[in-house]
Tab-separated table of C-alpha atoms in Angstrom:
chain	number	residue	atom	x	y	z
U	2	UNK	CA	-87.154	-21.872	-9.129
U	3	UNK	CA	-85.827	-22.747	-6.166
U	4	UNK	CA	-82.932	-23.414	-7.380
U	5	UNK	CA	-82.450	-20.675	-9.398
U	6	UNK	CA	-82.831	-18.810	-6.532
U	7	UNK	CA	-80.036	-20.227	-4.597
U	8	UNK	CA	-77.808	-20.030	-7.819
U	9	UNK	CA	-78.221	-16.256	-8.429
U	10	UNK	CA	-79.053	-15.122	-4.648
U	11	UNK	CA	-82.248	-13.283	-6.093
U	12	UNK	CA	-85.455	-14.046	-4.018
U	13	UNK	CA	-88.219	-15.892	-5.712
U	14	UNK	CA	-90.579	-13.594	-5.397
U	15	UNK	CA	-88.178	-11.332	-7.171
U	16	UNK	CA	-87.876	-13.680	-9.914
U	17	UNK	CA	-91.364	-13.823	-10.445
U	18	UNK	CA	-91.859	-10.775	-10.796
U	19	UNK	CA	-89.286	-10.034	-13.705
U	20	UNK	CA	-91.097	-12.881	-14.925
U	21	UNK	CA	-94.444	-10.808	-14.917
U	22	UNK	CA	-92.865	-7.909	-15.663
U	23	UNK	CA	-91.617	-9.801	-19.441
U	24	UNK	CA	-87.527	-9.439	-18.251
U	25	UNK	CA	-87.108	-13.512	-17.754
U	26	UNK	CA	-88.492	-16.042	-20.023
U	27	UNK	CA	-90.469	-19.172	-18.484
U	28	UNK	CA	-88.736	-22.153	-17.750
U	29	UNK	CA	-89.717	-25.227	-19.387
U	30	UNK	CA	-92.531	-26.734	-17.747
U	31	UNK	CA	-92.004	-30.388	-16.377
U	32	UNK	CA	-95.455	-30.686	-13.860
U	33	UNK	CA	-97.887	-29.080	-12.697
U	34	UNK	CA	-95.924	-26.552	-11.080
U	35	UNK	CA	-92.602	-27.538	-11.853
U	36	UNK	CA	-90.151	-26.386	-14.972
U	37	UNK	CA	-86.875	-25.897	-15.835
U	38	UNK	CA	-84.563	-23.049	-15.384
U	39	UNK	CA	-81.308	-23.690	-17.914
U	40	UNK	CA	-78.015	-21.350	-17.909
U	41	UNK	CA	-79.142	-18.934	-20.309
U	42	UNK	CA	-81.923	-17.668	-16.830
U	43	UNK	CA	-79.324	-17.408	-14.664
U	44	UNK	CA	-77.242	-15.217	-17.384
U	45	UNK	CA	-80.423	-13.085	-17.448
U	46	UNK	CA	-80.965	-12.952	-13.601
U	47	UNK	CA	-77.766	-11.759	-13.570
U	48	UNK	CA	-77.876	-9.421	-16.274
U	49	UNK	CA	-81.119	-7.766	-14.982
U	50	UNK	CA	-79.947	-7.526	-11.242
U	51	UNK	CA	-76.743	-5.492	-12.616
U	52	UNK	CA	-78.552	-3.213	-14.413
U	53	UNK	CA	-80.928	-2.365	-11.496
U	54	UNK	CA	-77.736	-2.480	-9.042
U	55	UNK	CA	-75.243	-0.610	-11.075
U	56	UNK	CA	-77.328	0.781	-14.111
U	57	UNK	CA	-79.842	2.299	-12.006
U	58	UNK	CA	-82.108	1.734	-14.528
U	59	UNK	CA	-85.712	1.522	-14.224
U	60	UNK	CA	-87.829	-2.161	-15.044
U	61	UNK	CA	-89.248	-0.267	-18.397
U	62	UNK	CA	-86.542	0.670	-19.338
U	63	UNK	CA	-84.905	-2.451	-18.629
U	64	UNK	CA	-87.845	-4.261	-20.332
U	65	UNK	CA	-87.228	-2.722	-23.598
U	66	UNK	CA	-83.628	-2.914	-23.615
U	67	UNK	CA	-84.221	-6.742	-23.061
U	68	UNK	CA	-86.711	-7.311	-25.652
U	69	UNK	CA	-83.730	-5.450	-28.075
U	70	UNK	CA	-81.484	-8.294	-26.780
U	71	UNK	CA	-84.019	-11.068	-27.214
U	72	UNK	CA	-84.903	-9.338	-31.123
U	73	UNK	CA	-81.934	-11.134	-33.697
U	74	UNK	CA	-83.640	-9.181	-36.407
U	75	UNK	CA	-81.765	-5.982	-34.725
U	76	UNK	CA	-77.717	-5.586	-35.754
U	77	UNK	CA	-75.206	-5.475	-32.681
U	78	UNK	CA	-74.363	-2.095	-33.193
U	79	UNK	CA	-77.670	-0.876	-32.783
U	80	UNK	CA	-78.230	-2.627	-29.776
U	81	UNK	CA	-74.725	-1.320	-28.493
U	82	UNK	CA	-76.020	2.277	-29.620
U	83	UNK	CA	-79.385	1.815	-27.523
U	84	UNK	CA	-77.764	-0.071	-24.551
U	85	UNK	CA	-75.517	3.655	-24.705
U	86	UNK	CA	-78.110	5.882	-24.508
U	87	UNK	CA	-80.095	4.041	-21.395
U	88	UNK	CA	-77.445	5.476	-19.169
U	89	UNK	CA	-76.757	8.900	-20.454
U	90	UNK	CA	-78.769	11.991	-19.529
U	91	UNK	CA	-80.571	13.981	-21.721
U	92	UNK	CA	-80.472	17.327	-20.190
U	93	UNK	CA	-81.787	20.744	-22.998
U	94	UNK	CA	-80.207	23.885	-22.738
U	95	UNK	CA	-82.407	27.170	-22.593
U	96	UNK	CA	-83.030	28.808	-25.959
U	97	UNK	CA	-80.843	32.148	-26.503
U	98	UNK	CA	-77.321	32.941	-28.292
U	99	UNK	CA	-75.703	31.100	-25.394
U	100	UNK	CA	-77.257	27.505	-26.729
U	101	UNK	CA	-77.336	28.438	-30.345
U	102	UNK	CA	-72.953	29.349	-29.920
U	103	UNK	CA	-72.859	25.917	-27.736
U	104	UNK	CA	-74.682	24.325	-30.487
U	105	UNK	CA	-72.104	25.707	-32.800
U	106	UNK	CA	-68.987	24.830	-31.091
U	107	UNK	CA	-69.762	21.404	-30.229
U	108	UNK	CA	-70.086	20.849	-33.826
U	109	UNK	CA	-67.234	22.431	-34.765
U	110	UNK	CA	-64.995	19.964	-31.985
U	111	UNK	CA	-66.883	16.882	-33.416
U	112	UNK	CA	-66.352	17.822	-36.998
U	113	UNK	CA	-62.670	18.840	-36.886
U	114	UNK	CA	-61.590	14.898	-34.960
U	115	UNK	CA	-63.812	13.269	-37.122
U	116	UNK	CA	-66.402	12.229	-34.611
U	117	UNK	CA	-69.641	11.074	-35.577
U	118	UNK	CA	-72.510	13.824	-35.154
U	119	UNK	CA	-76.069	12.807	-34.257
U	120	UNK	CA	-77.421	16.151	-33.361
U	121	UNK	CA	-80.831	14.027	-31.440
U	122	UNK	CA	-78.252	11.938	-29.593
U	123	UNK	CA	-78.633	12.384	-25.489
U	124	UNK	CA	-75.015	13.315	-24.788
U	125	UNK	CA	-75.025	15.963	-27.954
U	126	UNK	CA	-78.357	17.695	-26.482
U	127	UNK	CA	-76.583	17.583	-22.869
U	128	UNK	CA	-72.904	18.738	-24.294
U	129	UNK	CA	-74.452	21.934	-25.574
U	130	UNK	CA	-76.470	22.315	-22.045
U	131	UNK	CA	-72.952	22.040	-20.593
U	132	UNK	CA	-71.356	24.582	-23.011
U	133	UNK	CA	-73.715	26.817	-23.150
U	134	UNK	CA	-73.670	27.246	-19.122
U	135	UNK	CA	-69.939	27.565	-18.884
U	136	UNK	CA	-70.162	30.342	-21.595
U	137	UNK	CA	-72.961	31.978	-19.887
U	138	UNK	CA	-71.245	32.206	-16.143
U	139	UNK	CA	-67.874	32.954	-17.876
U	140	UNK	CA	-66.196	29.924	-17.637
U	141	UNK	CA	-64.359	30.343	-20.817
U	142	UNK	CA	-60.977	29.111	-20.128
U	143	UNK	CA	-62.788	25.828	-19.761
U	144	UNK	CA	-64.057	26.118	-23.552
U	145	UNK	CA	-60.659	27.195	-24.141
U	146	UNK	CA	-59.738	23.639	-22.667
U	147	UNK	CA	-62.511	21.771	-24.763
U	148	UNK	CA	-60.144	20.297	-27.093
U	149	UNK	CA	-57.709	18.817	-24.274
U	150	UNK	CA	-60.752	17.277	-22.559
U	151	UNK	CA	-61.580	15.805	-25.763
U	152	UNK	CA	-58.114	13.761	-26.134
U	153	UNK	CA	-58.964	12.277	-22.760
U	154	UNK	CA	-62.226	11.363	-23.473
U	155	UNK	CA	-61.246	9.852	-26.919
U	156	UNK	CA	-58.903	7.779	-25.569
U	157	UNK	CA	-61.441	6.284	-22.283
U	158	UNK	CA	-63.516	5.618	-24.966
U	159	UNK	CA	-60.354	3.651	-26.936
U	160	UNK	CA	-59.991	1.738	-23.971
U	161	UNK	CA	-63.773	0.921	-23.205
U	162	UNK	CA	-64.505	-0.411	-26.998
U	163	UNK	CA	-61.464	-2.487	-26.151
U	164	UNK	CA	-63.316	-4.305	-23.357
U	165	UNK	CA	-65.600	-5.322	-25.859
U	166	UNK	CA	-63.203	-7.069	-28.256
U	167	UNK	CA	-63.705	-7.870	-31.958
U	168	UNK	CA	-66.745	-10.035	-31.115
U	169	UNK	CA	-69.878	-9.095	-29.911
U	170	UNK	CA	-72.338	-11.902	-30.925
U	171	UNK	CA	-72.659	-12.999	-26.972
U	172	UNK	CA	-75.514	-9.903	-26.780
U	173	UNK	CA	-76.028	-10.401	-22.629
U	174	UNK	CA	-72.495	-9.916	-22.347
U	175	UNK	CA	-71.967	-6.618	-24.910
U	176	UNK	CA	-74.852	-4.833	-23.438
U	177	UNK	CA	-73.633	-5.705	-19.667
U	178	UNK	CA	-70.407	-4.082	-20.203
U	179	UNK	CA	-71.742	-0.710	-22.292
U	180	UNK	CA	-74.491	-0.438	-19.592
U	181	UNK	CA	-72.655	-1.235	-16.063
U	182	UNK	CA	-68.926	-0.511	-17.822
U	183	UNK	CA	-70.233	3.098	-18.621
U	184	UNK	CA	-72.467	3.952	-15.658
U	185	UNK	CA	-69.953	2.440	-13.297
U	186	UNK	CA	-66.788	3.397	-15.498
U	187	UNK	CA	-68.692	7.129	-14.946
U	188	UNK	CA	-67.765	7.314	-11.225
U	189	UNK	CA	-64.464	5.227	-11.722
U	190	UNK	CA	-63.399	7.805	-13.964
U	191	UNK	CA	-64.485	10.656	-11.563
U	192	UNK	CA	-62.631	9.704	-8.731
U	193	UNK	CA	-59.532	9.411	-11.118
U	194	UNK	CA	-59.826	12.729	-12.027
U	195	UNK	CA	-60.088	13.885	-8.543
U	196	UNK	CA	-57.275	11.980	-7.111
U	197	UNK	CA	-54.965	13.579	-10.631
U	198	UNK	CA	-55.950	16.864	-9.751
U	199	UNK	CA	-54.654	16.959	-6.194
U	200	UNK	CA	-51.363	15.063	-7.522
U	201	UNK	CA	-51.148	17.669	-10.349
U	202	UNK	CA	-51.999	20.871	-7.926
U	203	UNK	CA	-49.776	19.846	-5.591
U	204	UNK	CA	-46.748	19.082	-7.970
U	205	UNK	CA	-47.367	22.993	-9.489
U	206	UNK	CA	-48.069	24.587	-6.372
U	207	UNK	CA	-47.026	23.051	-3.783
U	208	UNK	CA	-43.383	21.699	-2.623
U	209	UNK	CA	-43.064	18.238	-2.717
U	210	UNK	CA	-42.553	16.310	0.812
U	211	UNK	CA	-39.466	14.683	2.160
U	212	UNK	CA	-38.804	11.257	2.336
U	213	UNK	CA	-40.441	11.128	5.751
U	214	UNK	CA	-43.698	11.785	4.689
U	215	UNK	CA	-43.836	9.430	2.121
U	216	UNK	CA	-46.390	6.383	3.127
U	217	UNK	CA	-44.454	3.931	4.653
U	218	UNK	CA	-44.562	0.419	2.243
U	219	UNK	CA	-46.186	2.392	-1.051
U	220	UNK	CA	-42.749	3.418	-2.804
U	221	UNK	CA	-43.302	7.103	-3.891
U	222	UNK	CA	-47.065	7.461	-2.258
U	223	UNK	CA	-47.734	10.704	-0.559
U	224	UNK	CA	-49.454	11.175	2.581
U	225	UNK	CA	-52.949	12.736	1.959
């Protein structure tokens, strides 16, 4: 354990408790308190410290998303599906017309590109949350915008399933990239936004800078 220790830079007492705790199987015993910690526990050690790290994901949670891993009886895409929804919020919207039109025009957006619809899923229930409050403060040139944020979130998602590749039997490795890709990918994809909309702003509102105050050694950079 030692060992393993040194190979994954977890503590020991760290790794015995994910041991407790059912995230890291036993190694094989050689003595009487000696055994064997192969490739497929440092994988796992890895796996679990990146979804504490990055996932912020609690140890049940984390328990039952490993036992999903460890199950062969359940098909990738299920476990892809469930490795989704352990890092997406599930946030209700109050009852009232304002949830019931949400309700109504998130469908309506999912049907018309052909999206699936799982009405129970996390993200759905939080969508209409979402909808329903810009409707309700009077946001609706956002709604009006729905469809264009759509398109960009269509294709993120193109490029994410990419990541994954046609093959997805190595489970440790499919789950680590839906799990840290997406909760990681989140604030990746955050700060792209921000940094777009003060390009964009400034190229429709403000007048572009002279040569001078271009970043010296990034060709075409602007100075913040």
């Amino acid at each position: 354990m030692a060992e393993l220790s040194q190979t994954t830079g977890i503590p020991v007492p760290t790794i015995k408790y994910y041991m407790r705790e059912g995230l890291l199987a036993p190694g094989r015993p050689t003595g009487r308190n000696q055994a064997d910690y192969g490739e497929e526990h440092v994988r796992r050690l890895r796996l679990v410290r990146a979804l504490v790290e990055y996932g912020d994901l609690s140890i049940a949670v984390i328990r039952d998303l490993t036992a999903r891993i460890d199950n062969p009886d359940l098909e990738e895409f299920d476990l892809l599906g469930a490795a989704q929804k352990t890092v997406t919020q599930r946030k209700e919207a109050r009852p009232g017309p304002y949830k019931d039109e949400a309700e109504q025009r998130l469908y309506d957006l999912l049907s018309a590109r052909g999206w699936r619809i799982r009405t129970g899923d996390p993200a759905y229930r939080t969508a209409v949350g979402v909808l329903a409050t810009l409707d309700e403060v009077g946001r609706h040139d956002m709604l009006e915008a729905l469809d264009a944020y759509a398109d960009g979130a269509e294709r993120i998602a193109e490029a994410d399933v990419r990541l994954l590749g046609g093959d997805v039997s190595d489970r440790e490795r499919a789950v680590e990239i839906v799990v840290i890709g997406t909760s990681v990918g989140d604030t990746l994809i955050a700060c792209l936004r921000r940094l777009a909309q003060s390009t964009v702003a400034e190229r429709i509102y403000a007048r572009g800078p002279s040569a001078g105050e271009r970043e010296p050694g990034l060709p075409g950079a602007r100075r913040p």
